[in-house]
Short mmCIF file of C-alpha atoms in Angstrom, two decimals:
data_model
loop_
_atom_site.label_atom_id
_atom_site.label_comp_id
_atom_site.label_asym_id
_atom_site.label_seq_id
_atom_site.Cartn_x
_atom_site.Cartn_y
_atom_site.Cartn_z
CA MET A 172 0.21 0.15 0.00
CA HIS A 173 1.22 3.53 -0.95
CA LEU A 174 0.89 5.31 2.06
CA LYS A 175 1.58 8.87 1.09
CA TYR A 176 -2.07 10.57 1.97
CA GLU A 177 -4.13 12.62 -0.06
CA SER A 178 -7.58 14.05 1.06
CA GLN A 179 -10.47 12.33 -0.07
CA LEU A 180 -11.87 15.61 -1.11
CA ARG A 181 -9.45 16.21 -3.92
CA GLU A 182 -11.15 14.63 -6.99
CA PRO A 183 -9.10 11.40 -8.54
CA LEU A 184 -6.87 12.05 -11.48
CA VAL A 185 -7.31 8.73 -12.54
CA TYR A 186 -10.64 7.23 -12.76
CA GLY A 187 -11.44 3.48 -12.61
CA ASP A 188 -9.79 0.65 -11.15
CA LYS A 189 -6.40 0.80 -12.93
CA THR A 190 -3.37 -1.17 -12.87
CA TYR A 191 0.20 -0.11 -14.05
CA HIS A 192 -0.43 -2.54 -17.16
CA GLN A 193 -3.83 -1.51 -17.70
CA VAL A 194 -2.65 2.34 -18.16
CA THR A 195 0.09 1.20 -20.24
CA GLU A 196 -2.65 -0.66 -22.49
CA ASP A 197 -4.98 2.27 -22.66
CA ILE A 198 -2.08 4.87 -23.79
CA VAL A 199 -0.29 2.82 -26.15
CA ARG A 200 -3.10 0.71 -27.79
CA PRO A 201 -3.72 3.72 -30.57
CA ILE A 202 0.11 3.39 -31.35
CA GLU A 203 0.32 0.03 -32.00
CA ALA A 204 -2.92 -0.17 -33.68
CA LYS A 205 -3.66 0.97 -37.44
CA PRO A 206 -4.47 4.41 -38.44
CA THR A 207 -8.04 4.97 -38.36
CA LYS A 208 -10.12 6.23 -41.89
CA LEU A 209 -10.52 9.45 -39.37
CA TRP A 210 -7.01 9.62 -38.95
CA TYR A 211 -6.44 9.20 -42.46
CA VAL A 212 -8.75 11.95 -43.42
CA GLY A 213 -7.84 14.64 -41.07
CA PHE A 214 -4.32 14.11 -41.39
CA PHE A 215 -4.70 14.60 -45.36
CA ILE A 216 -6.86 17.81 -44.68
CA ALA A 217 -3.82 19.10 -42.86
CA VAL A 218 -1.34 18.32 -45.30
CA ALA A 219 -3.44 19.94 -48.18
CA LEU A 220 -3.70 23.10 -46.20
CA LEU A 221 0.06 22.61 -45.65
CA MET A 222 0.90 22.72 -49.35
CA PHE A 223 -1.54 25.71 -50.10
CA GLY A 224 0.47 27.51 -47.49
CA VAL A 225 3.66 26.31 -49.38
CA TYR A 226 2.10 27.71 -52.55
CA SER A 227 1.43 31.11 -50.78
CA VAL A 228 5.20 31.58 -49.64
CA TYR A 229 6.35 30.48 -52.90
CA ARG A 230 4.42 33.50 -54.19
CA GLU A 231 5.75 36.04 -51.77
CA VAL A 232 8.92 34.68 -51.98
CA THR A 233 9.26 34.64 -55.92
CA TYR A 234 7.30 38.12 -56.49
CA GLY A 235 8.03 39.73 -53.46
CA ILE A 236 6.15 41.50 -50.24
CA GLY A 237 4.24 43.35 -52.90
CA GLN A 238 1.81 39.86 -53.04
CA TRP A 239 0.86 40.81 -49.39
CA ASN A 240 -1.61 43.98 -48.88
CA LEU A 241 1.02 45.90 -46.83
CA ASN A 242 1.85 49.43 -47.62
CA LYS A 243 3.50 52.37 -46.40
CA THR A 244 1.64 52.88 -43.54
CA ILE A 245 0.61 49.43 -42.49
CA GLY A 246 4.04 47.84 -42.48
CA TRP A 247 2.84 45.14 -40.35
CA GLY A 248 -0.06 43.14 -40.88
CA TRP A 249 -1.54 39.34 -40.98
CA ASP A 250 2.00 38.46 -40.93
CA ILE A 251 3.07 39.81 -37.10
CA THR A 252 -0.50 39.44 -36.05
CA ASN A 253 0.01 35.56 -36.74
CA PHE A 254 3.68 35.33 -35.32
CA VAL A 255 2.33 36.79 -31.95
CA TRP A 256 -0.63 34.61 -31.79
CA TRP A 257 1.37 31.38 -32.48
CA VAL A 258 4.10 32.51 -29.84
CA GLY A 259 0.94 32.83 -27.42
CA ILE A 260 -0.46 29.58 -28.19
CA GLY A 261 3.07 27.74 -27.06
CA HIS A 262 3.14 29.39 -23.93
CA ALA A 263 0.67 27.00 -22.06
CA GLY A 264 2.74 23.70 -22.47
CA THR A 265 5.84 25.40 -20.95
CA LEU A 266 3.54 26.63 -18.17
CA ILE A 267 2.01 23.13 -17.70
CA SER A 268 5.21 21.33 -17.79
CA ALA A 269 7.88 23.63 -16.03
CA ILE A 270 5.53 26.04 -13.31
CA LEU A 271 3.25 23.03 -12.28
CA LEU A 272 6.21 20.37 -12.30
CA LEU A 273 8.17 22.48 -9.55
CA PHE A 274 4.87 23.62 -7.56
CA ARG A 275 4.22 19.69 -8.01
CA GLN A 276 0.70 19.78 -9.22
CA GLY A 277 -0.53 16.24 -9.78
CA TRP A 278 -3.28 17.43 -12.23
CA ARG A 279 -0.59 18.38 -15.09
CA THR A 280 0.02 14.83 -15.69
CA GLY A 281 -3.02 14.13 -17.95
CA VAL A 282 -2.36 17.14 -20.39
CA ASN A 283 1.34 18.23 -20.30
CA ARG A 284 2.56 15.37 -22.96
CA ALA A 285 0.10 16.86 -25.72
CA ALA A 286 0.64 20.52 -24.52
CA GLU A 287 4.56 20.27 -24.88
CA ALA A 288 4.22 18.90 -28.14
CA MET A 289 1.83 21.97 -28.75
CA THR A 290 4.23 24.37 -27.72
CA ILE A 291 6.78 23.15 -30.11
CA PHE A 292 4.65 23.04 -33.19
CA ALA A 293 3.28 26.54 -32.32
CA VAL A 294 6.73 27.81 -32.22
CA MET A 295 7.36 26.28 -35.32
CA CYS A 296 4.65 27.86 -36.91
CA ALA A 297 5.71 31.42 -35.13
CA GLY A 298 8.88 31.49 -36.45
CA GLN A 299 7.87 31.46 -40.43
CA PHE A 300 6.33 34.52 -40.18
CA PRO A 301 9.32 37.24 -39.20
CA ILE A 302 11.45 35.00 -41.40
CA PHE A 303 9.42 35.60 -44.67
CA HIS A 304 8.42 38.86 -43.98
CA MET A 305 12.33 40.11 -44.31
CA GLY A 306 11.57 39.56 -47.96
CA ARG A 307 14.71 38.33 -49.25
CA VAL A 308 14.37 35.16 -46.97
CA TRP A 309 17.95 33.89 -48.24
CA MET A 310 19.66 36.65 -46.35
CA ALA A 311 17.89 35.59 -43.04
CA PHE A 312 20.84 34.45 -41.47
CA PHE A 313 22.15 38.03 -41.08
CA VAL A 314 20.38 38.21 -37.89
CA LEU A 315 22.93 35.56 -36.53
CA PRO A 316 26.04 37.63 -34.91
CA TYR A 317 28.90 35.46 -36.19
CA PRO A 318 32.30 36.69 -37.41
CA ASN A 319 31.83 37.55 -40.94
CA THR A 320 33.38 39.70 -44.16
CA ARG A 321 30.48 42.08 -44.53
CA GLY A 322 32.50 44.96 -42.90
CA PRO A 323 30.05 47.05 -40.88
CA LEU A 324 27.22 45.51 -41.35
CA TRP A 325 26.17 43.86 -38.25
CA THR A 326 23.50 42.67 -36.25
CA ASN A 327 21.64 45.74 -34.15
CA PHE A 328 21.82 44.19 -30.23
CA ASN A 329 19.41 47.80 -29.57
CA SER A 330 16.71 45.68 -31.85
CA PRO A 331 14.06 43.79 -29.93
CA LEU A 332 13.57 42.10 -33.17
CA LEU A 333 17.00 40.42 -32.64
CA TRP A 334 15.94 39.95 -29.09
CA ASP A 335 13.04 37.96 -30.43
CA VAL A 336 15.36 35.90 -32.48
CA PHE A 337 17.22 34.66 -29.11
CA ALA A 338 14.42 34.27 -27.15
CA ILE A 339 12.42 32.35 -29.36
CA SER A 340 15.22 30.01 -30.46
CA THR A 341 16.19 29.46 -26.70
CA TYR A 342 12.75 28.86 -25.97
CA PHE A 343 12.03 26.20 -28.93
CA THR A 344 15.62 24.37 -27.88
CA VAL A 345 14.37 24.13 -23.92
CA SER A 346 10.77 23.14 -24.71
CA LEU A 347 12.23 20.54 -27.34
CA LEU A 348 14.67 18.97 -24.46
CA PHE A 349 11.94 18.96 -21.88
CA TRP A 350 9.40 17.15 -24.32
CA TYR A 351 11.66 14.75 -25.36
CA SER A 352 13.42 13.93 -22.27
CA GLY A 353 9.82 13.11 -20.58
CA LEU A 354 9.36 10.69 -23.90
CA LEU A 355 12.36 8.60 -23.07
CA PRO A 356 10.61 6.13 -20.46
CA ASP A 357 7.34 5.64 -22.79
CA PHE A 358 9.64 4.96 -25.87
CA ALA A 359 11.20 2.42 -24.18
CA THR A 360 7.86 1.18 -22.93
CA ILE A 361 6.80 1.01 -26.65
CA ARG A 362 10.23 -0.41 -27.60
CA ASP A 363 9.61 -3.52 -24.99
CA ARG A 364 6.42 -4.38 -26.40
CA ALA A 365 7.20 -4.22 -30.51
CA LYS A 366 6.04 -6.95 -32.39
CA THR A 367 8.55 -6.05 -35.57
CA LYS A 368 12.35 -5.62 -35.58
CA LEU A 369 11.82 -2.24 -37.46
CA ARG A 370 9.60 -0.80 -34.95
CA LYS A 371 11.66 -2.45 -31.98
CA TYR A 372 14.82 -0.74 -33.45
CA LEU A 373 13.27 2.86 -34.18
CA TYR A 374 11.62 3.16 -30.56
CA GLY A 375 14.85 1.63 -29.13
CA VAL A 376 17.20 4.54 -30.98
CA ALA A 377 14.82 7.01 -29.82
CA ALA A 378 14.69 5.85 -26.35
CA PHE A 379 18.76 6.14 -25.84
CA GLY A 380 19.19 3.00 -24.25
CA TRP A 381 16.54 3.66 -21.35
CA THR A 382 16.51 0.61 -19.10
CA GLY A 383 14.02 1.91 -16.33
CA SER A 384 16.96 1.57 -13.77
CA THR A 385 17.22 3.03 -10.80
CA LYS A 386 20.24 5.51 -11.70
CA HIS A 387 18.41 6.41 -15.26
CA TRP A 388 15.20 7.35 -12.98
CA GLN A 389 17.55 9.25 -10.71
CA ARG A 390 19.27 11.46 -13.92
CA HIS A 391 15.68 11.76 -15.45
CA GLU A 392 14.30 13.20 -12.38
CA SER A 393 17.27 15.62 -12.12
CA LEU A 394 17.16 16.53 -15.79
CA SER A 395 13.43 17.41 -15.46
CA LEU A 396 13.85 19.60 -12.53
CA VAL A 397 16.86 21.29 -14.04
CA LEU A 398 14.94 22.12 -17.43
CA ALA A 399 11.90 23.33 -15.28
CA GLY A 400 14.15 25.70 -13.64
CA LEU A 401 15.10 26.96 -17.00
CA SER A 402 11.95 27.15 -18.64
CA THR A 403 10.22 29.02 -15.75
CA PRO A 404 11.67 32.39 -16.77
CA LEU A 405 11.57 31.60 -20.16
CA VAL A 406 7.60 31.10 -19.83
CA LEU A 407 7.80 35.16 -18.65
CA SER A 408 10.34 36.20 -20.68
CA VAL A 409 9.66 35.18 -24.15
CA HIS A 410 6.11 36.96 -24.40
CA THR A 411 7.99 39.97 -22.55
CA ILE A 412 10.47 40.49 -25.37
CA VAL A 413 7.60 39.83 -28.21
CA SER A 414 5.80 42.44 -26.55
CA PHE A 415 9.03 44.75 -26.82
CA ASP A 416 8.80 44.61 -30.34
CA PHE A 417 5.81 47.16 -29.94
CA ALA A 418 6.61 48.92 -26.38
CA THR A 419 9.97 49.96 -27.18
CA SER A 420 8.55 51.94 -30.15
CA VAL A 421 7.17 55.75 -30.15
CA ILE A 422 3.91 54.71 -31.80
CA PRO A 423 0.83 55.62 -29.81
CA GLY A 424 -0.95 52.65 -28.81
CA TRP A 425 2.52 50.70 -28.79
CA HIS A 426 4.51 52.76 -26.47
CA THR A 427 3.23 51.48 -22.76
CA THR A 428 4.85 49.77 -20.01
CA ILE A 429 1.70 47.71 -18.93
CA PHE A 430 2.49 45.79 -22.34
CA PRO A 431 5.04 42.84 -21.10
CA PRO A 432 2.70 41.35 -18.11
CA TYR A 433 -0.30 42.01 -20.41
CA PHE A 434 0.99 39.92 -23.33
CA VAL A 435 2.33 37.14 -21.05
CA ALA A 436 -1.30 36.97 -19.40
CA GLY A 437 -2.50 36.90 -22.63
CA ALA A 438 -0.11 34.18 -24.06
CA VAL A 439 -1.00 31.56 -21.31
CA PHE A 440 -4.75 32.85 -21.81
CA SER A 441 -4.56 31.49 -25.70
CA GLY A 442 -2.42 28.77 -24.85
CA PHE A 443 -4.62 27.01 -22.48
CA ALA A 444 -7.62 27.71 -24.80
CA MET A 445 -5.73 25.70 -27.51
CA VAL A 446 -4.60 22.73 -25.07
CA GLN A 447 -8.69 22.74 -24.14
CA SER A 448 -9.48 22.54 -27.63
CA LEU A 449 -6.95 19.67 -28.57
CA MET A 450 -7.47 17.73 -25.36
CA LEU A 451 -11.01 17.22 -25.68
CA ILE A 452 -11.00 16.03 -29.30
CA LEU A 453 -8.36 13.71 -28.39
CA ARG A 454 -9.91 12.53 -25.16
CA LYS A 455 -13.00 11.74 -27.04
CA VAL A 456 -11.01 10.10 -30.31
CA PHE A 457 -9.00 7.79 -28.22
CA GLY A 458 -11.32 7.07 -25.27
CA MET A 459 -9.14 8.87 -22.76
CA GLU A 460 -11.88 9.74 -20.30
CA ASP A 461 -10.43 8.08 -17.33
CA TYR A 462 -6.90 10.25 -17.65
CA ILE A 463 -7.96 13.40 -18.82
CA THR A 464 -10.94 13.89 -16.30
CA LEU A 465 -13.60 16.63 -15.71
CA GLY A 466 -11.01 17.71 -12.86
CA HIS A 467 -8.14 18.66 -15.35
CA ILE A 468 -10.78 20.46 -17.85
CA GLU A 469 -12.29 22.42 -14.97
CA ALA A 470 -8.55 23.07 -13.30
CA MET A 471 -7.47 24.50 -16.71
CA ASN A 472 -10.84 26.73 -17.20
CA LYS A 473 -10.10 28.14 -13.78
CA VAL A 474 -6.95 29.51 -15.25
CA ILE A 475 -8.61 30.43 -18.54
CA VAL A 476 -10.86 32.63 -16.23
CA LEU A 477 -8.30 34.23 -13.87
CA THR A 478 -5.84 35.08 -17.12
CA GLY A 479 -8.82 36.36 -19.14
CA SER A 480 -9.60 38.53 -16.20
CA ILE A 481 -6.26 40.04 -16.15
CA VAL A 482 -6.09 40.79 -19.53
CA GLY A 483 -9.49 42.56 -19.44
CA CYS A 484 -8.06 44.63 -16.50
CA ALA A 485 -5.25 45.34 -18.77
CA TYR A 486 -7.84 46.72 -21.74
CA LEU A 487 -9.47 48.77 -19.12
CA THR A 488 -6.07 50.27 -17.80
CA GLU A 489 -5.02 51.12 -21.49
CA LEU A 490 -8.25 52.88 -22.02
CA PHE A 491 -7.88 54.49 -18.83
CA MET A 492 -4.71 56.17 -19.58
CA GLY A 493 -5.63 57.25 -23.11
CA TRP A 494 -7.63 59.58 -20.98
CA TYR A 495 -5.50 60.66 -17.84
CA SER A 496 -2.64 60.96 -20.03
CA GLN A 497 -4.18 63.93 -21.84
CA ASN A 498 -1.87 62.88 -24.62
CA LYS A 499 -4.24 63.56 -27.69
CA TYR A 500 -2.10 61.12 -29.87
CA GLU A 501 -2.76 58.37 -26.86
CA GLY A 502 -6.41 59.26 -26.64
CA TYR A 503 -6.97 58.91 -30.63
CA THR A 504 -5.69 55.66 -30.75
CA PHE A 505 -7.72 54.21 -27.93
CA TRP A 506 -10.72 56.30 -27.85
CA TYR A 507 -11.39 56.99 -31.70
CA SER A 508 -9.66 54.18 -33.33
CA ARG A 509 -10.65 51.25 -31.47
CA ALA A 510 -13.35 51.83 -28.64
CA ASN A 511 -15.46 53.82 -31.22
CA LEU A 512 -17.73 51.08 -32.51
CA PHE A 513 -18.35 53.31 -35.74
CA SER A 514 -14.64 53.90 -36.75
CA PRO A 515 -13.06 51.68 -39.52
CA TYR A 516 -11.87 48.87 -37.22
CA GLY A 517 -13.97 49.38 -34.00
CA TRP A 518 -15.98 46.07 -34.60
CA SER A 519 -12.50 44.27 -34.19
CA TYR A 520 -12.30 45.80 -30.90
CA TRP A 521 -15.48 45.27 -29.58
CA GLY A 522 -15.00 41.41 -31.29
CA MET A 523 -11.98 41.24 -29.25
CA MET A 524 -13.64 42.63 -25.83
CA ALA A 525 -16.67 40.05 -26.19
CA CYS A 526 -14.54 37.19 -26.87
CA ASN A 527 -11.60 37.57 -24.19
CA VAL A 528 -13.45 39.35 -21.28
CA ILE A 529 -16.68 38.94 -21.47
CA SER A 530 -17.51 35.61 -22.23
CA PRO A 531 -14.70 33.75 -20.21
CA GLN A 532 -16.57 35.09 -17.08
CA ILE A 533 -19.19 31.96 -17.87
CA PHE A 534 -16.19 30.35 -15.95
CA TRP A 535 -17.41 31.35 -12.67
CA PHE A 536 -20.40 28.90 -12.44
CA ARG A 537 -18.75 25.32 -11.46
CA LYS A 538 -21.59 23.84 -13.98
CA MET A 539 -19.85 25.66 -16.82
CA ARG A 540 -16.45 24.87 -16.06
CA ARG A 541 -17.09 21.22 -16.14
CA ASN A 542 -19.80 21.30 -19.38
CA LEU A 543 -17.60 19.58 -22.23
CA PHE A 544 -19.53 21.47 -24.83
CA VAL A 545 -19.27 25.07 -23.33
CA THR A 546 -15.67 24.19 -22.90
CA PHE A 547 -14.77 23.37 -26.26
CA PHE A 548 -16.77 26.28 -27.70
CA MET A 549 -15.32 28.88 -25.57
CA SER A 550 -11.72 27.62 -26.01
CA VAL A 551 -12.25 28.37 -29.62
CA ILE A 552 -13.96 31.97 -28.81
CA VAL A 553 -10.88 32.62 -26.70
CA ASN A 554 -8.43 31.73 -29.25
CA ILE A 555 -10.56 33.97 -32.18
CA GLY A 556 -10.70 36.96 -29.32
CA MET A 557 -6.85 36.56 -28.83
CA TRP A 558 -6.10 36.53 -32.71
CA PHE A 559 -8.10 40.15 -32.99
CA GLU A 560 -6.37 41.35 -30.06
CA ARG A 561 -3.08 41.10 -31.90
CA PHE A 562 -4.73 42.76 -34.89
CA VAL A 563 -6.10 45.75 -32.98
CA ILE A 564 -2.99 46.49 -31.31
CA ILE A 565 -0.83 46.28 -34.93
CA VAL A 566 -3.46 47.60 -37.44
CA THR A 567 -5.29 50.05 -35.22
CA SER A 568 -2.16 51.63 -33.97
CA LEU A 569 -0.39 51.86 -37.30
CA TYR A 570 -2.98 52.97 -40.01
CA ARG A 571 -3.54 56.40 -38.72
CA ASP A 572 -0.35 58.04 -38.08
CA TYR A 573 1.06 61.74 -37.32
CA LEU A 574 0.50 62.73 -41.21
CA PRO A 575 -2.93 62.46 -42.42
CA SER A 576 -1.70 62.46 -45.73
CA SER A 577 -0.02 59.04 -45.50
CA TRP A 578 -3.24 57.68 -44.03
CA SER A 579 -3.77 54.07 -44.98
CA VAL A 580 -6.97 52.93 -46.88
CA TYR A 581 -8.47 50.10 -45.39
CA TYR A 582 -6.18 47.31 -44.58
CA SER A 583 -7.50 43.59 -46.02
CA PRO A 584 -5.30 40.59 -46.25
CA THR A 585 -4.47 39.25 -49.77
CA PRO A 586 -5.23 35.43 -50.36
CA TRP A 587 -1.62 35.13 -50.08
CA GLU A 588 -1.55 36.60 -46.82
CA MET A 589 -4.45 34.14 -45.74
CA GLY A 590 -3.13 30.93 -47.44
CA PHE A 591 0.37 31.56 -45.23
CA TYR A 592 -1.81 31.76 -42.15
CA LEU A 593 -3.76 28.76 -42.88
CA GLY A 594 -0.70 26.96 -44.24
CA THR A 595 0.91 27.16 -40.39
CA PHE A 596 -2.63 25.44 -39.63
CA GLY A 597 -1.52 22.71 -41.73
CA LEU A 598 2.03 22.50 -40.51
CA PHE A 599 0.67 22.34 -36.89
CA PHE A 600 -1.94 19.98 -37.67
CA THR A 601 0.48 17.46 -39.61
CA CYS A 602 2.60 17.62 -36.94
CA PHE A 603 -0.07 16.92 -34.48
CA PHE A 604 -1.34 14.11 -36.30
CA LEU A 605 1.84 12.30 -36.24
CA PHE A 606 2.21 13.27 -32.94
CA ALA A 607 -0.91 11.68 -31.87
CA LYS A 608 -0.31 8.37 -33.66
CA TYR A 609 3.44 7.46 -33.04
CA PHE A 610 3.93 9.10 -29.87
CA PRO A 611 2.05 8.39 -26.51
CA VAL A 612 -0.48 11.71 -25.97
CA ILE A 613 -0.35 11.01 -22.50
CA ALA A 614 2.88 10.45 -20.32
CA VAL A 615 2.43 6.49 -19.34
CA ALA A 616 5.15 7.19 -16.71
CA GLU A 617 3.84 10.01 -15.01
CA ILE A 618 0.14 8.71 -14.87
CA LYS A 619 1.78 5.42 -13.12
CA TYR A 620 3.36 7.90 -10.65
CA VAL A 621 0.28 9.61 -9.46
CA LEU A 622 -1.91 6.58 -9.63
CA LYS A 623 -1.41 5.16 -6.27
CA THR A 624 -1.89 8.65 -4.78
CA SER A 625 -4.44 10.07 -6.73
CA GLY A 626 -6.41 6.95 -8.92
CA GLU A 627 -10.03 6.36 -7.98
CA SER A 628 -9.45 2.78 -6.63
CA PHE A 629 -6.52 3.57 -4.64
CA LYS A 630 -8.43 6.86 -3.08
CA ASP A 631 -11.21 4.23 -1.89
CA GLY A 632 -8.66 2.37 0.02
CA MET A 633 -7.49 5.00 1.91
CA ASP A 634 -11.02 5.19 3.53
CA ASN A 635 -10.17 2.05 5.44
CA ILE A 636 -6.76 3.18 5.97
CA GLU A 637 -8.67 6.41 7.78
CA GLU A 638 -11.21 4.33 9.64
CA LYS A 639 -8.04 2.48 11.87
CA GLY A 640 -6.80 3.58 14.98
CA SER A 641 -3.24 4.58 15.07
CA GLU A 642 -1.85 0.99 16.75
CA GLU A 643 -3.73 -1.04 14.28
CA PHE A 644 -2.60 1.23 11.55
CA ALA A 645 0.92 0.68 12.53
CA HIS A 646 0.85 -3.12 13.24
CA GLU A 647 -1.01 -3.60 9.39
CA TYR A 648 1.05 -1.61 7.57
CA ALA A 649 4.34 -0.78 9.15
CA HIS A 650 5.84 -3.72 7.09
#
């Protein structure tokens, strides 16, 4: 009997009378089975979107940035909007993996693997936009500070765009290491169950010779804590540095000190919403209701309502400062370009407010937090709202500048801008479909770790222990 006590009031993290073998069977069986027709349909749709995105990028690289609807006033449009949106999507994975690991939150075990994978794929998508926005993409390596023969042409370390390169590449590297190191025990499990030589060889290579010895587990635990310690400041720093792309400028609507915490809260907000969208689908398709429970979903909804409220507070603070500062340019940006419903982009601002501030308040009610349909619908609404937030920040601050003669006509994207965005969805879901088929979507080893403290059948057994006197308990369980 595992004697670590957990309150009976706390909801089980694993439902059903599960043994260690049953956990392995439930999670590894979809990997060993042949792909279903539904998997093939989803995968080919994702690949088709990816191909459309590749063609859209080909048009932009071949014919230039003129293929996008950017102009002298709106120099950033859908491209940087989508870049910031995808970086935000990638934040929940590291928060679930690193910060909740350091705080020993058991409920992370059901969702951390897929959330970490989502982080990596989202950052891969985000990185495409600044690279291709350069126009001459073959000169992208100019941003790297290495010894060269270009004379005085050197990277500008004062530019937040260069800080982005360092922050996001570091974030991607640490997230990839964290995700892959967690997969090692599970790869070894699949290797040991493999029926064919090829499968055994491939998963054996991927497992890096894992044997499950005490020394391996000790090093695995140490590595996890070190990577969690490295990742925790990255959760805060990456989107802070992305916010500096705007906050270090002098453009009204961007030049504001509230951006770093506001961007970080928004990133966690949108990231958790995307985790909810994906986990609810995985839960249904793979029959993982015993491992991704209503308790997991409710916990994530609590984070969503918290971060949504922080973001709403930031929106109201911006409006207040636009009035209180008595700066006519700031006031024009916030009160005319954004908050005025009848301005050219007023619809996008109020769409953002409805999706990000008003709608998540439904999660104050426990019944709504545990309703699967409401949760899925709200997760989609939140991510639409967070896309609008980035669009509002970028476009409404740019399309009316200091010179009325250069005021922009109404900005709308070309098919190739939209194609590029859809292509990143194709890349994301192509990677995610492959991940869901060939990798365990739930961390088998971590579920086993919490099984005897938080599994339903083991928690029921604790009731009997609680009723025993101290002498009877000591006599029966001391050995």
